Amino acid sequence: MQQLVKDLLAGSRRAAARLISQVENDDPHKRELLMEIFPHTGRAYVIGITGAPGSGKSSLVDCLLQQMRSEDLKVGVIGVDPTSPFSGGAILGDRIRMQEHALDQDVFIRSMGTRGSLGGLARATREAIQVLDAFGKDIILVETVGVGQSEVDIVKTADSTMVVLTPAGGDSVQTIKAGIMEIADLFVVNKADLPGKERTVTEINLMLDMKEDSRWRPPVACTVSVRGEGIEAVWQSLQEHRRFLEESGRLQEIRRERVRRELTEQVEYLVKNQIWDRVKEQIEFDSLVEKIVHRRRDPYSAAYELLEKIDFYGETD
Amino acid sequence: MDQEKLERIRELKELWEQELADLKERKEPAETVSGQPVKMLFTPLDTKNLDYERDLGFPGSYPYTRGVQPNMYRGRLWTMRQFSGFGDAYDSNRRYRYLLEQGQTGLSVAFDMPTLMGYDSDSDRSLGEVGRCGVAIDSLEDMEILFDQIPLDQVTTSMTINGPAAILWCMYLATAEKQGASLDQVGGTIQNDILKEYIAQKSWIFPPEPSMRLITDIFEFASDHVPKWNTISISGYHIREAGSTAVQELAFTLADGFAYVEAGINAGLDVDRFAPRLSFFFNSHIDFFEEICKYRAARRIWARRMKEKYGAKDSRSLKMRFHTQTAGCSLTAQEPENNIIRTAYEGLSAVLGGTQSLHTNSMDEVLALPTEKAVKIALRTQQVLACETGVANTIDPLAGSYFIEALTDKMESEAEEYFSKVDDLGGVLPAIEQGFFQQEIADAAYEYQKAVDRGERIVVGINRYCSEEAPDIEILRIDPEVERKQLERLKRLKETRDGGRVSDCLEELKRCAASGENLIPKILEAVRAYATEGEITAALKEVFGEYREKPLF
Amino acid sequence: MENRKIRVLVAKPGLDGHDRGVKVVARGLRDAGMEVIYTGLHQTPQQVAETALQEDVDVVGLSVLSGAHMTLVPKIKELLTEKGLDDVLLLVGGIVPADDAEKLRAEGHADQIFTPGEPLEKITAYIYDWFKAKSNS
């Protein structure tokens, strides 16, 4: 076993930090590391938190951290912020609200950029969760950017998902994308001291009334995170949701689905890389592009031709 | 001016514009330091709607555009008030007596970071910071040393203190009492502007609500007991230093001012009871004309709103009196002697803008706190300005200039746009909470830096006319011994004072903080018992909590 | 490594509340393609060092305008070394007189000090050059 992984399992925060970097940076030894880590994962409970920028997610996380720590739970936090599509850089500011916990040995906080992953929740984040899981965290909180498609991604990674809204000046729930409303296991109306709170709560409930199914109806909690108000109720709801998932067997289903997706993705990833490595060796690619631009070829038959060249189709023909 | 004449001018302008077509223009963008484009020429067409009585008036009369006193500098020059403080109270006391000897006419105290943030010198947060960027004041004992041989019934003092302003003010008042002065003779200012702390300077302690309560307690106590005291110096200086534009400085400062007025009214005080003692503090940046117009627009906006919106009747409530400091952020570390020149121009625009008091920066302030030599030059800058240039001979000399009046109007209307935005957000406190001001400032700061880096905004010695030489001037060093000696003195104080009385005072303080009674008398009691600033702050923190900022870029 | 980004922690240690410079630098570094972690004001040296550890940063940038740099910078360097982060690039910005800067560099408390007025490109170029040299060795 690699030394870093040994250190991780022995509780070294430095090792955890280095390992997260290595998976994030696509280190050449990444696969071996993940292989060694994997058997030690599966224990941590993952909670996703999403919502529009400015809804107070970070301060909510800070409050939840206090709750969890008061129950002596070991917690990992991953704060994801958007990477600039222009420069490739990012300002990762989620920690600001959580810095009181910086010196708590049993809290590990890591900031990550989406690094161009369209889904918002980078593959590296999922792998970072595994590292923290193997590291021995009981709970892992994942806070993500609150824009569009990214939120739907969280569902695939989290066991419980919390969507944070605010009663902000007349914005109604309808303006929030339908996808986000679908993924919530719990709604939190933060900054509940602002006007419009009741309306927001009502609109959420109306929308939930229209949804069919669900043996689980997402509760709607109101909080004022900067004053720590309403946090206990949120924590209760999270724990209730977890109990529900465990008792109904749903948790197992979710995790099985996750593994299925992961395996599929890994296979596709390997296949893709394999093929591209071999295709790129062919100088043909660029010249094919030229021909297609000038309409002397089309992309469909050109693709087929490339794959034939690397003997993708074997003997069949 | 009649229509015919204006038409004629319009025709002539067109002819002039035609001539321009054949001429080249310099490549540097013609913009103010705030990024505002400046036209090549202003004419009567730009001021055709100007009404003297309505828009300008006479000095000392509504709307005070031309100045708040009828005779301005012909009656009394602006106060030369150099911001100063370092080391321990003995060190600063010596500097203050030096400055007074050199002709300074009022004092201005700079406190160190621990004092500004409510910590005693022996707190572990204070390590390495004691006496470094201002004077260390832990208790009444230090305050007494600070003003030794300085009669507080004759000299006015401005104290730059915000979060713990009430505490330091009480220490000052107790010191004055000990000198035998009566409080109704004591004059000065405390900055006490917590809103701009949240927005720009960031030396806060408590959250907004209890902070505003402390401020209105101060308004009330001062109006009853310390009538000559300016209870607040509503500040734009720091907002500008944080990177805002001139219009943002103007708008955000006045918005804060209006928020304090509303707080006072909501606390049950009649507006004319406290508004006469509100004062302001602006920056004087390097773009000469923009600053002058900013001050004139500020006076006019304040007067109009106080009268029309808040119903103030006392003329003193309508007069926007202000102190100015030349812009620290315009100075360079490279070739620091150039800063003397920058400061001189900035001082000039403040005076042409009608400031009531002025601090001119020293040339070495980008490197350290000022040396005696540097601060003397800064003071002499004001003295030459006052005595030799003749600009103090006539009031508001630039009035009537087509450019000046047009720009004053423009800045006023842009400020009004900001006021609307703030109202839409629900007012100043909600806007702060949503990070509105902070984001505007951060964006402006970034834009400025990019303009400098691109060479569009020229700063001599930074991106043009640079020399390789390292600055070769003496700078002020703070002896690390200062920290050690301060800690020793503090320890002795804690051993020799009446500990029981201190605890009782602190308990009473907490009770009063929770009950909503005016806290000032209780703070005075505690201060007289030699409770330290840190102890009083900690007691109040138990009741009020602490503020944490919203992160923004 | 395709996805390698330079990670920088920009920190405000001590009681100093001036954050104009640190925020401008943060944006500049982001625009140069780096990941910038900013932890807010009033950080203790312990918080700075622990954050550098958890975030596995390449660079720590300290902004100090209160004159307390001769205490804060060596303390932070000491804590970084204790945590095994000795090879992290340690930069300082703010109000630091030339001879203090010399001392900090000479005694190994900091790698480089930047004064006000230095263009952003200078800082980003310095970091990139250091990173390239480090990756090649």
Coordinates of N, CA, C and O in Angstrom, one line a residue, chain B residues 55-56 63-66 246-247 250-251 254 258 282 289-305 320 322 353 396 404-416 419:
Chain B
D55 N -29.5 76.8 -6.7 CA -28.4 75.8 -6.7 C -27.2 76.2 -5.9 O -26.4 75.3 -5.5
L56 N -26.9 77.4 -5.8 CA -25.7 77.8 -5.1 C -25.9 78.5 -3.8 O -25.5 78.1 -2.8
P63 N -28.7 76.4 -0.2 CA -28.3 75.1 0.2 C -26.8 74.9 0.5 O -26.3 73.8 0.5
Y64 N -26.1 75.9 0.9 CA -24.7 75.8 1.4 C -23.7 75.3 0.4 O -22.6 74.9 0.8
T65 N -24.1 75.3 -0.9 CA -23.1 74.8 -1.9 C -21.8 75.5 -1.8 O -20.7 74.9 -2.0
R66 N -21.9 76.8 -1.5 CA -20.6 77.6 -1.5 C -19.9 77.6 -0.2 O -18.8 78.1 -0.1
A246 N -15.1 58.5 -6.8 CA -15.5 59.7 -6.1 C -17.1 59.7 -5.9 O -17.5 60.0 -4.8
V247 N -17.8 59.3 -6.9 CA -19.3 59.3 -6.7 C -19.7 58.3 -5.7 O -20.6 58.6 -4.8
L250 N -19.0 59.8 -2.3 CA -20.1 60.8 -2.0 C -21.4 60.1 -1.6 O -22.0 60.4 -0.6
A251 N -21.8 59.2 -2.4 CA -23.1 58.6 -2.2 C -23.2 57.7 -1.0 O -24.1 57.7 -0.2
L254 N -23.0 59.8 2.3 CA -24.3 60.5 2.6 C -25.4 59.5 3.0 O -26.2 59.7 3.9
F258 N -27.6 59.6 6.3 CA -29.1 59.5 6.4 C -29.5 58.4 7.3 O -30.5 58.5 8.0
F282 N -14.1 63.4 4.6 CA -13.9 63.0 3.2 C -12.5 62.8 2.9 O -11.6 63.3 3.6
F289 N -10.2 68.5 -9.8 CA -11.5 69.1 -9.9 C -12.6 68.2 -9.4 O -13.6 68.7 -8.9
E290 N -12.5 66.9 -9.7 CA -13.5 66.0 -9.2 C -13.7 66.1 -7.7 O -14.9 66.1 -7.2
E291 N -12.7 66.3 -7.0 CA -12.8 66.4 -5.5 C -13.5 67.7 -5.1 O -14.4 67.6 -4.3
I292 N -13.2 68.8 -5.7 CA -13.8 70.0 -5.4 C -15.3 69.9 -5.6 O -16.2 70.3 -4.8
C293 N -15.7 69.4 -6.8 CA -17.1 69.2 -7.1 C -17.8 68.3 -6.1 O -19.0 68.5 -5.8
K294 N -17.1 67.2 -5.7 CA -17.6 66.3 -4.8 C -18.1 67.0 -3.5 O -19.2 66.8 -3.0
Y295 N -17.2 67.8 -2.9 CA -17.5 68.5 -1.7 C -18.7 69.4 -1.8 O -19.6 69.5 -0.9
R296 N -18.8 70.1 -2.9 CA -19.9 71.1 -3.1 C -21.2 70.3 -3.3 O -22.2 70.7 -2.7
A297 N -21.1 69.2 -4.1 CA -22.3 68.4 -4.2 C -22.8 67.9 -2.9 O -24.0 67.8 -2.6
A298 N -21.8 67.4 -2.1 CA -22.2 66.9 -0.8 C -22.9 67.9 0.1 O -24.0 67.5 0.7
R299 N -22.4 69.1 0.1 CA -23.1 70.1 1.0 C -24.6 70.3 0.5 O -25.5 70.4 1.3
R300 N -24.7 70.4 -0.8 CA -26.0 70.7 -1.4 C -27.0 69.5 -1.1 O -28.1 69.7 -0.7
I301 N -26.5 68.3 -1.4 CA -27.4 67.1 -1.1 C -27.8 67.0 0.3 O -29.0 66.8 0.6
W302 N -26.9 67.2 1.2 CA -27.2 67.0 2.7 C -28.2 68.1 3.1 O -29.2 67.7 3.7
A303 N -28.0 69.3 2.7 CA -28.9 70.4 3.1 C -30.3 70.1 2.6 O -31.3 70.2 3.3
R304 N -30.4 69.7 1.3 CA -31.7 69.5 0.7 C -32.5 68.4 1.4 O -33.6 68.5 1.8
R305 N -31.8 67.3 1.6 CA -32.5 66.1 2.2 C -32.9 66.4 3.6 O -33.9 66.0 4.1
M320 N -23.4 70.7 6.3 CA -22.5 69.6 6.3 C -21.1 70.0 6.5 O -20.4 70.5 5.6
F322 N -17.2 69.3 7.4 CA -16.3 68.1 7.2 C -14.9 68.3 7.4 O -14.4 69.5 7.3
G353 N -12.5 73.3 -1.9 CA -13.8 72.7 -1.7 C -14.5 73.1 -0.4 O -15.6 72.7 -0.1
D396 N -15.2 80.1 -2.0 CA -15.7 79.2 -3.2 C -15.3 79.9 -4.5 O -16.2 80.2 -5.3
I404 N -16.9 73.3 -13.4 CA -17.2 73.0 -12.0 C -18.7 72.8 -11.7 O -19.1 71.8 -11.1
E405 N -19.5 73.7 -12.2 CA -20.9 73.6 -11.9 C -21.5 72.4 -12.6 O -22.4 71.7 -12.0
A406 N -21.1 72.2 -13.8 CA -21.6 71.0 -14.6 C -21.3 69.7 -13.8 O -22.1 68.8 -13.7
L407 N -20.0 69.6 -13.4 CA -19.6 68.4 -12.7 C -20.2 68.2 -11.4 O -20.6 67.1 -11.0
T408 N -20.4 69.4 -10.7 CA -21.1 69.3 -9.4 C -22.5 68.7 -9.6 O -22.9 67.8 -8.8
D409 N -23.2 69.2 -10.5 CA -24.6 68.7 -10.8 C -24.5 67.2 -11.2 O -25.3 66.5 -10.7
K410 N -23.6 66.9 -12.0 CA -23.5 65.5 -12.5 C -23.3 64.6 -11.3 O -23.9 63.5 -11.2
M411 N -22.3 64.9 -10.4 CA -22.0 64.1 -9.3 C -23.3 64.0 -8.4 O -23.6 62.9 -7.8
E412 N -24.0 65.1 -8.2 CA -25.2 65.0 -7.4 C -26.2 64.1 -8.0 O -26.7 63.2 -7.3
S413 N -26.4 64.1 -9.3 CA -27.4 63.2 -9.9 C -27.0 61.8 -9.9 O -27.8 60.9 -9.6
E414 N -25.7 61.5 -10.0 CA -25.2 60.1 -9.9 C -25.3 59.6 -8.5 O -25.7 58.4 -8.3
A415 N -25.1 60.5 -7.5 CA -25.3 60.1 -6.1 C -26.8 59.7 -5.9 O -27.1 58.7 -5.2
E416 N -27.7 60.5 -6.4 CA -29.1 60.2 -6.3 C -29.5 58.9 -6.8 O -30.3 58.2 -6.3
F419 N -28.6 56.5 -4.3 CA -29.6 56.5 -3.1 C -30.8 55.6 -3.5 O -31.3 54.9 -2.7

